[in-house]
Structures are given as C-alpha cells and as structure tokens.
mmCIF file of N, CA and C in Angstrom:
data_model
loop_
_atom_site.group_PDB
_atom_site.id
_atom_site.type_symbol
_atom_site.label_atom_id
_atom_site.label_comp_id
_atom_site.label_asym_id
_atom_site.label_seq_id
_atom_site.Cartn_x
_atom_site.Cartn_y
_atom_site.Cartn_z
ATOM 1 N N MET A 1 129.788 183.350 80.612
ATOM 2 C CA MET A 1 128.808 183.300 79.103
ATOM 3 C C MET A 1 130.172 182.877 78.137
ATOM 4 N N SER A 2 131.162 183.837 78.271
ATOM 5 C CA SER A 2 132.430 183.530 77.325
ATOM 6 C C SER A 2 133.082 182.716 77.969
ATOM 7 N N GLU A 3 134.090 181.986 77.767
ATOM 8 C CA GLU A 3 135.236 181.072 77.736
ATOM 9 C C GLU A 3 135.781 181.957 79.057
ATOM 10 N N GLY A 4 135.771 181.248 80.274
ATOM 11 C CA GLY A 4 136.323 181.488 81.910
ATOM 12 C C GLY A 4 135.168 182.499 82.342
ATOM 13 N N ARG A 5 134.417 183.281 81.678
ATOM 14 C CA ARG A 5 133.626 184.431 82.369
ATOM 15 C C ARG A 5 132.167 183.575 82.741
ATOM 16 N N LYS A 6 131.873 183.596 84.176
ATOM 17 C CA LYS A 6 130.488 183.359 84.317
ATOM 18 C C LYS A 6 129.936 184.551 85.202
ATOM 19 N N LEU A 7 128.461 184.427 84.815
ATOM 20 C CA LEU A 7 127.791 185.529 85.073
ATOM 21 C C LEU A 7 126.476 184.815 85.940
ATOM 22 N N ARG A 8 125.753 185.634 86.857
ATOM 23 C CA ARG A 8 124.629 185.052 87.590
ATOM 24 C C ARG A 8 123.102 185.718 86.841
ATOM 25 N N ILE A 9 122.581 185.010 86.249
ATOM 26 C CA ILE A 9 121.304 185.762 85.577
ATOM 27 C C ILE A 9 120.054 184.911 86.630
ATOM 28 N N VAL A 10 119.653 186.351 86.891
ATOM 29 C CA VAL A 10 118.230 186.111 87.529
ATOM 30 C C VAL A 10 116.946 185.712 86.590
ATOM 31 N N ILE A 11 116.107 184.959 86.740
ATOM 32 C CA ILE A 11 115.064 185.362 85.968
ATOM 33 C C ILE A 11 113.636 185.052 86.710
ATOM 34 N N SER A 12 112.782 186.101 86.757
ATOM 35 C CA SER A 12 111.677 186.083 87.635
ATOM 36 C C SER A 12 110.862 186.566 87.389
ATOM 37 N N ASP A 13 109.877 186.848 88.091
ATOM 38 C CA ASP A 13 108.243 187.208 88.034
ATOM 39 C C ASP A 13 107.752 186.473 86.387
ATOM 40 N N GLY A 14 107.914 184.824 86.871
ATOM 41 C CA GLY A 14 107.030 184.259 86.091
ATOM 42 C C GLY A 14 107.640 184.121 84.556
ATOM 43 N N GLY A 15 109.481 184.070 84.596
ATOM 44 C CA GLY A 15 109.811 184.144 83.260
ATOM 45 C C GLY A 15 109.718 185.476 82.518
ATOM 46 N N GLN A 16 109.036 186.527 82.879
ATOM 47 C CA GLN A 16 108.946 187.875 82.873
ATOM 48 C C GLN A 16 110.267 189.067 82.411
ATOM 49 N N LYS A 17 110.658 188.613 83.697
ATOM 50 C CA LYS A 17 112.079 189.407 84.026
ATOM 51 C C LYS A 17 113.148 189.128 83.979
ATOM 52 N N VAL A 18 114.586 189.256 83.691
ATOM 53 C CA VAL A 18 115.759 189.024 83.741
ATOM 54 C C VAL A 18 116.584 190.292 84.570
ATOM 55 N N ALA A 19 117.516 189.758 85.406
ATOM 56 C CA ALA A 19 118.507 190.371 85.625
ATOM 57 C C ALA A 19 120.019 189.797 86.036
ATOM 58 N N ILE A 20 120.949 190.689 85.747
ATOM 59 C CA ILE A 20 122.161 190.506 85.974
ATOM 60 C C ILE A 20 123.029 191.206 86.846
ATOM 61 N N PRO A 21 122.297 190.911 88.227
ATOM 62 C CA PRO A 21 123.053 191.827 89.413
ATOM 63 C C PRO A 21 124.120 192.337 89.487
ATOM 64 N N GLU A 22 125.528 191.490 89.046
ATOM 65 C CA GLU A 22 126.832 192.061 89.373
ATOM 66 C C GLU A 22 127.190 193.149 88.321
ATOM 67 N N GLU A 23 126.227 193.302 87.208
ATOM 68 C CA GLU A 23 126.476 194.141 86.102
ATOM 69 C C GLU A 23 125.366 195.255 86.340
ATOM 70 N N GLY A 24 124.176 194.996 86.997
ATOM 71 C CA GLY A 24 123.594 196.402 87.122
ATOM 72 C C GLY A 24 122.592 196.256 85.814
ATOM 73 N N ILE A 25 122.333 195.108 85.424
ATOM 74 C CA ILE A 25 121.315 194.898 84.092
ATOM 75 C C ILE A 25 120.276 194.447 84.514
ATOM 76 N N ARG A 26 119.377 194.885 84.068
ATOM 77 C CA ARG A 26 117.769 194.545 84.153
ATOM 78 C C ARG A 26 117.080 194.500 82.445
ATOM 79 N N GLY A 27 115.852 193.787 82.937
ATOM 80 C CA GLY A 27 115.357 193.681 81.478
ATOM 81 C C GLY A 27 113.852 193.508 81.709
ATOM 82 N N ARG A 28 112.833 193.129 80.450
ATOM 83 C CA ARG A 28 111.665 192.548 80.599
ATOM 84 C C ARG A 28 111.552 191.884 79.087
ATOM 85 N N ARG A 29 110.889 190.303 79.154
ATOM 86 C CA ARG A 29 110.458 189.456 78.140
ATOM 87 C C ARG A 29 109.997 190.117 77.265
ATOM 88 N N VAL A 30 109.866 190.019 75.696
ATOM 89 C CA VAL A 30 109.120 190.688 74.608
ATOM 90 C C VAL A 30 108.891 189.485 73.942
ATOM 91 N N GLY A 31 107.572 189.754 73.290
ATOM 92 C CA GLY A 31 107.099 188.914 72.302
ATOM 93 C C GLY A 31 106.310 187.762 72.886
ATOM 94 N N GLU A 32 106.197 187.075 71.986
ATOM 95 C CA GLU A 32 104.882 185.642 72.486
ATOM 96 C C GLU A 32 105.932 184.576 72.979
ATOM 97 N N PRO A 33 105.615 183.615 73.854
ATOM 98 C CA PRO A 33 106.388 182.315 73.750
ATOM 99 C C PRO A 33 106.838 181.636 72.610
ATOM 100 N N ALA A 34 107.933 181.347 72.386
ATOM 101 C CA ALA A 34 108.584 180.749 71.601
ATOM 102 C C ALA A 34 109.554 179.813 71.633
ATOM 103 N N ALA A 35 110.520 179.476 70.908
ATOM 104 C CA ALA A 35 111.036 178.472 71.008
ATOM 105 C C ALA A 35 112.566 179.078 71.972
ATOM 106 N N ALA A 36 112.549 180.722 71.842
ATOM 107 C CA ALA A 36 113.596 181.276 72.558
ATOM 108 C C ALA A 36 112.570 182.125 73.251
ATOM 109 N N ALA A 37 113.154 182.421 74.631
ATOM 110 C CA ALA A 37 112.713 183.729 75.550
ATOM 111 C C ALA A 37 113.550 185.098 75.198
ATOM 112 N N VAL A 38 113.182 186.093 74.665
ATOM 113 C CA VAL A 38 113.868 186.995 74.074
ATOM 114 C C VAL A 38 113.575 188.271 75.295
ATOM 115 N N PHE A 39 114.657 188.879 75.781
ATOM 116 C CA PHE A 39 114.235 189.852 76.716
ATOM 117 C C PHE A 39 115.258 190.944 76.338
ATOM 118 N N ASP A 40 114.428 192.327 76.501
ATOM 119 C CA ASP A 40 115.029 193.732 76.000
ATOM 120 C C ASP A 40 115.865 194.066 77.243
ATOM 121 N N LEU A 41 116.843 194.517 77.485
ATOM 122 C CA LEU A 41 117.593 195.016 78.219
ATOM 123 C C LEU A 41 117.635 196.546 78.603
ATOM 124 N N ASP A 42 116.969 197.262 79.648
ATOM 125 C CA ASP A 42 116.521 198.619 79.429
ATOM 126 C C ASP A 42 117.317 199.317 80.525
ATOM 127 N N GLU A 43 118.035 198.651 81.583
ATOM 128 C CA GLU A 43 118.308 199.236 82.328
ATOM 129 C C GLU A 43 119.946 198.672 83.089
ATOM 130 N N GLY A 44 121.002 199.563 82.963
ATOM 131 C CA GLY A 44 122.246 199.281 83.168
ATOM 132 C C GLY A 44 123.053 199.195 81.984
ATOM 133 N N THR A 45 122.511 199.382 80.866
ATOM 134 C CA THR A 45 123.251 199.402 79.732
ATOM 135 C C THR A 45 123.059 200.892 79.129
ATOM 136 N N PHE A 46 123.929 201.528 78.562
ATOM 137 C CA PHE A 46 123.911 202.860 77.817
ATOM 138 C C PHE A 46 123.183 203.201 76.683
ATOM 139 N N ALA A 47 122.847 202.115 75.975
ATOM 140 C CA ALA A 47 122.057 201.764 74.585
ATOM 141 C C ALA A 47 121.452 200.958 74.679
ATOM 142 N N GLY A 48 121.068 200.296 75.666
ATOM 143 C CA GLY A 48 120.068 199.110 75.583
ATOM 144 C C GLY A 48 121.165 197.672 75.334
ATOM 145 N N GLY A 49 119.810 196.888 75.274
ATOM 146 C CA GLY A 49 120.757 195.303 74.839
ATOM 147 C C GLY A 49 119.606 194.443 74.828
ATOM 148 N N ARG A 50 120.106 192.953 74.711
ATOM 149 C CA ARG A 50 119.209 192.061 74.530
ATOM 150 C C ARG A 50 119.781 190.652 74.841
ATOM 151 N N PHE A 51 119.216 189.885 75.761
ATOM 152 C CA PHE A 51 119.039 188.694 76.166
ATOM 153 C C PHE A 51 118.668 187.472 75.915
ATOM 154 N N VAL A 52 119.048 186.348 75.261
ATOM 155 C CA VAL A 52 118.229 185.709 74.593
ATOM 156 C C VAL A 52 118.492 184.288 75.409
ATOM 157 N N VAL A 53 117.265 183.150 75.476
ATOM 158 C CA VAL A 53 117.564 182.287 76.007
ATOM 159 C C VAL A 53 117.021 180.998 75.168
ATOM 160 N N TRP A 54 117.448 179.873 75.003
ATOM 161 C CA TRP A 54 117.020 178.796 73.832
ATOM 162 C C TRP A 54 117.336 177.486 74.282
ATOM 163 N N GLY A 55 116.877 176.428 73.886
ATOM 164 C CA GLY A 55 117.260 174.699 74.605
ATOM 165 C C GLY A 55 117.946 174.818 73.416
ATOM 166 N N GLY A 56 119.319 174.077 73.288
ATOM 167 C CA GLY A 56 120.123 173.231 72.610
ATOM 168 C C GLY A 56 120.565 171.758 72.582
ATOM 169 N N PRO A 57 121.099 171.354 71.879
ATOM 170 C CA PRO A 57 121.138 169.767 71.952
ATOM 171 C C PRO A 57 121.810 169.340 73.235
ATOM 172 N N ALA A 58 122.474 170.080 73.914
ATOM 173 C CA ALA A 58 123.250 169.866 75.125
ATOM 174 C C ALA A 58 122.531 170.648 76.577
ATOM 175 N N GLY A 59 121.359 171.300 76.345
ATOM 176 C CA GLY A 59 120.903 172.015 77.094
ATOM 177 C C GLY A 59 120.436 173.597 76.823
ATOM 178 N N LEU A 60 120.315 174.234 77.991
ATOM 179 C CA LEU A 60 119.702 175.476 77.951
ATOM 180 C C LEU A 60 121.194 176.488 77.328
ATOM 181 N N GLU A 61 121.176 177.312 76.086
ATOM 182 C CA GLU A 61 122.101 178.481 75.919
ATOM 183 C C GLU A 61 121.649 179.517 76.336
ATOM 184 N N ALA A 62 122.396 180.688 76.041
ATOM 185 C CA ALA A 62 122.326 182.162 76.452
ATOM 186 C C ALA A 62 123.277 182.862 75.583
ATOM 187 N N GLU A 63 122.453 184.139 74.792
ATOM 188 C CA GLU A 63 123.425 185.129 74.499
ATOM 189 C C GLU A 63 123.091 186.709 75.040
ATOM 190 N N LEU A 64 124.148 187.199 75.373
ATOM 191 C CA LEU A 64 124.161 188.466 75.876
ATOM 192 C C LEU A 64 124.753 189.730 74.969
ATOM 193 N N THR A 65 123.466 190.399 74.546
ATOM 194 C CA THR A 65 124.105 191.467 73.489
ATOM 195 C C THR A 65 124.245 192.999 74.095
ATOM 196 N N VAL A 66 125.314 193.565 74.068
ATOM 197 C CA VAL A 66 124.942 194.942 74.561
ATOM 198 C C VAL A 66 125.116 195.942 73.344
ATOM 199 N N PHE A 67 124.164 196.745 73.150
ATOM 200 C CA PHE A 67 123.859 197.818 71.982
ATOM 201 C C PHE A 67 125.201 199.010 72.620
ATOM 202 N N GLY A 68 125.751 199.452 71.038
ATOM 203 C CA GLY A 68 126.360 200.744 71.382
ATOM 204 C C GLY A 68 125.729 202.019 70.917
ATOM 205 N N SER A 69 126.363 203.137 71.152
ATOM 206 C CA SER A 69 125.898 204.331 70.475
ATOM 207 C C SER A 69 126.587 204.836 69.671
ATOM 208 N N GLY A 70 126.509 204.808 68.154
ATOM 209 C CA GLY A 70 127.147 204.820 67.293
ATOM 210 C C GLY A 70 127.822 203.626 66.706
ATOM 211 N N VAL A 71 127.791 202.256 67.515
ATOM 212 C CA VAL A 71 128.114 201.129 66.793
ATOM 213 C C VAL A 71 127.029 200.500 67.290
ATOM 214 N N PRO A 72 126.806 199.513 66.430
ATOM 215 C CA PRO A 72 125.521 198.880 66.363
ATOM 216 C C PRO A 72 125.447 197.803 67.765
ATOM 217 N N ILE A 73 126.721 197.052 67.872
ATOM 218 C CA ILE A 73 126.989 196.038 69.104
ATOM 219 C C ILE A 73 128.148 196.329 69.498
ATOM 220 N N LEU A 74 127.921 196.803 70.944
ATOM 221 C CA LEU A 74 129.287 197.036 71.780
ATOM 222 C C LEU A 74 129.822 195.794 71.895
ATOM 223 N N SER A 75 129.077 194.811 72.551
ATOM 224 C CA SER A 75 129.517 192.944 73.013
ATOM 225 C C SER A 75 128.447 192.450 72.852
ATOM 226 N N SER A 76 129.078 191.054 72.708
ATOM 227 C CA SER A 76 127.965 190.028 72.417
ATOM 228 C C SER A 76 128.678 188.511 73.044
ATOM 229 N N GLU A 77 128.349 188.083 74.095
ATOM 230 C CA GLU A 77 128.652 186.694 74.698
ATOM 231 C C GLU A 77 127.753 185.942 74.582
ATOM 232 N N ARG A 78 128.053 184.455 74.521
ATOM 233 C CA ARG A 78 127.213 183.484 74.202
ATOM 234 C C ARG A 78 127.870 182.175 74.940
ATOM 235 N N GLY A 79 127.038 181.492 75.585
ATOM 236 C CA GLY A 79 127.303 180.204 76.446
ATOM 237 C C GLY A 79 126.300 179.280 76.851
ATOM 238 N N THR A 80 126.628 178.561 77.692
ATOM 239 C CA THR A 80 125.701 177.654 78.253
ATOM 240 C C THR A 80 125.141 178.085 79.463
ATOM 241 N N LEU A 81 123.921 178.120 79.598
ATOM 242 C CA LEU A 81 123.225 178.501 80.715
ATOM 243 C C LEU A 81 122.932 177.377 81.851
ATOM 244 N N ARG A 82 123.238 177.295 82.993
ATOM 245 C CA ARG A 82 123.045 176.247 83.998
ATOM 246 C C ARG A 82 122.183 176.851 85.177
ATOM 247 N N LEU A 83 121.137 175.944 85.291
ATOM 248 C CA LEU A 83 120.153 176.332 86.085
ATOM 249 C C LEU A 83 120.690 176.028 87.786
ATOM 250 N N THR A 84 120.580 176.630 88.457
ATOM 251 C CA THR A 84 120.835 176.357 90.201
ATOM 252 C C THR A 84 119.772 177.100 90.926
ATOM 253 N N PRO A 85 119.553 176.179 92.306
ATOM 254 C CA PRO A 85 118.430 176.673 92.890
ATOM 255 C C PRO A 85 118.534 178.300 93.377
ATOM 256 N N HIS A 86 117.552 178.841 93.835
ATOM 257 C CA HIS A 86 117.365 180.299 93.924
ATOM 258 C C HIS A 86 118.491 180.195 95.464
ATOM 259 N N GLY A 87 119.316 181.425 95.234
ATOM 260 C CA GLY A 87 120.042 181.552 96.344
ATOM 261 C C GLY A 87 121.224 181.129 96.408
ATOM 262 N N ALA A 88 121.612 179.793 95.469
ATOM 263 C CA ALA A 88 122.728 178.864 95.287
ATOM 264 C C ALA A 88 123.730 179.782 94.373
ATOM 265 N N GLN A 89 125.137 179.645 94.277
ATOM 266 C CA GLN A 89 125.838 180.242 93.618
ATOM 267 C C GLN A 89 126.666 179.503 92.257
#
C-alpha cells in the first residue's frame, strides 16, 4: 500500500468482511453502502483500526489506518487496490 509495500487484502462474505492474512488483521464492514466501503478492524490490532476502499480516477484506492493506545493513529498507509482472482498472488 505504501511505496514498495504490498499487502494481500481479502474481501469476503459478500463484501462484509476484510482480512489482511499476513498481518493477522480482520474486520467487518460498517455503515450503509456509500461511495466508500468502510471496515472496522477488530482483530489483529491492539486498539483497532479502519480499512477504507473507494473508487478514484485511476481505479480502486484503499487506506489502512491502525489506531494506537495513547496515540490516536499508530500508522496509516494509502495506495492503489489491485483486484486479482481468488487464489492468485
């Protein structure tokens, strides 16, 4: 997601769940369908986080934000989301 870093993102259950398997992060979609899909991350992060997907001029974009304890945001990464067939790397 950030320059040089690639993450495998798995969106499942009809777009209701998200996982970042290599990081052990999982979450569920919140809110009504809108211009952006927002997922609350409740597994694999100490203080939670958020994963957001939206359509940009060049395709899908995404942002991964991990919340901290005592610090509002521990990390935030943003980049292009590239779709691959299930099972492909």
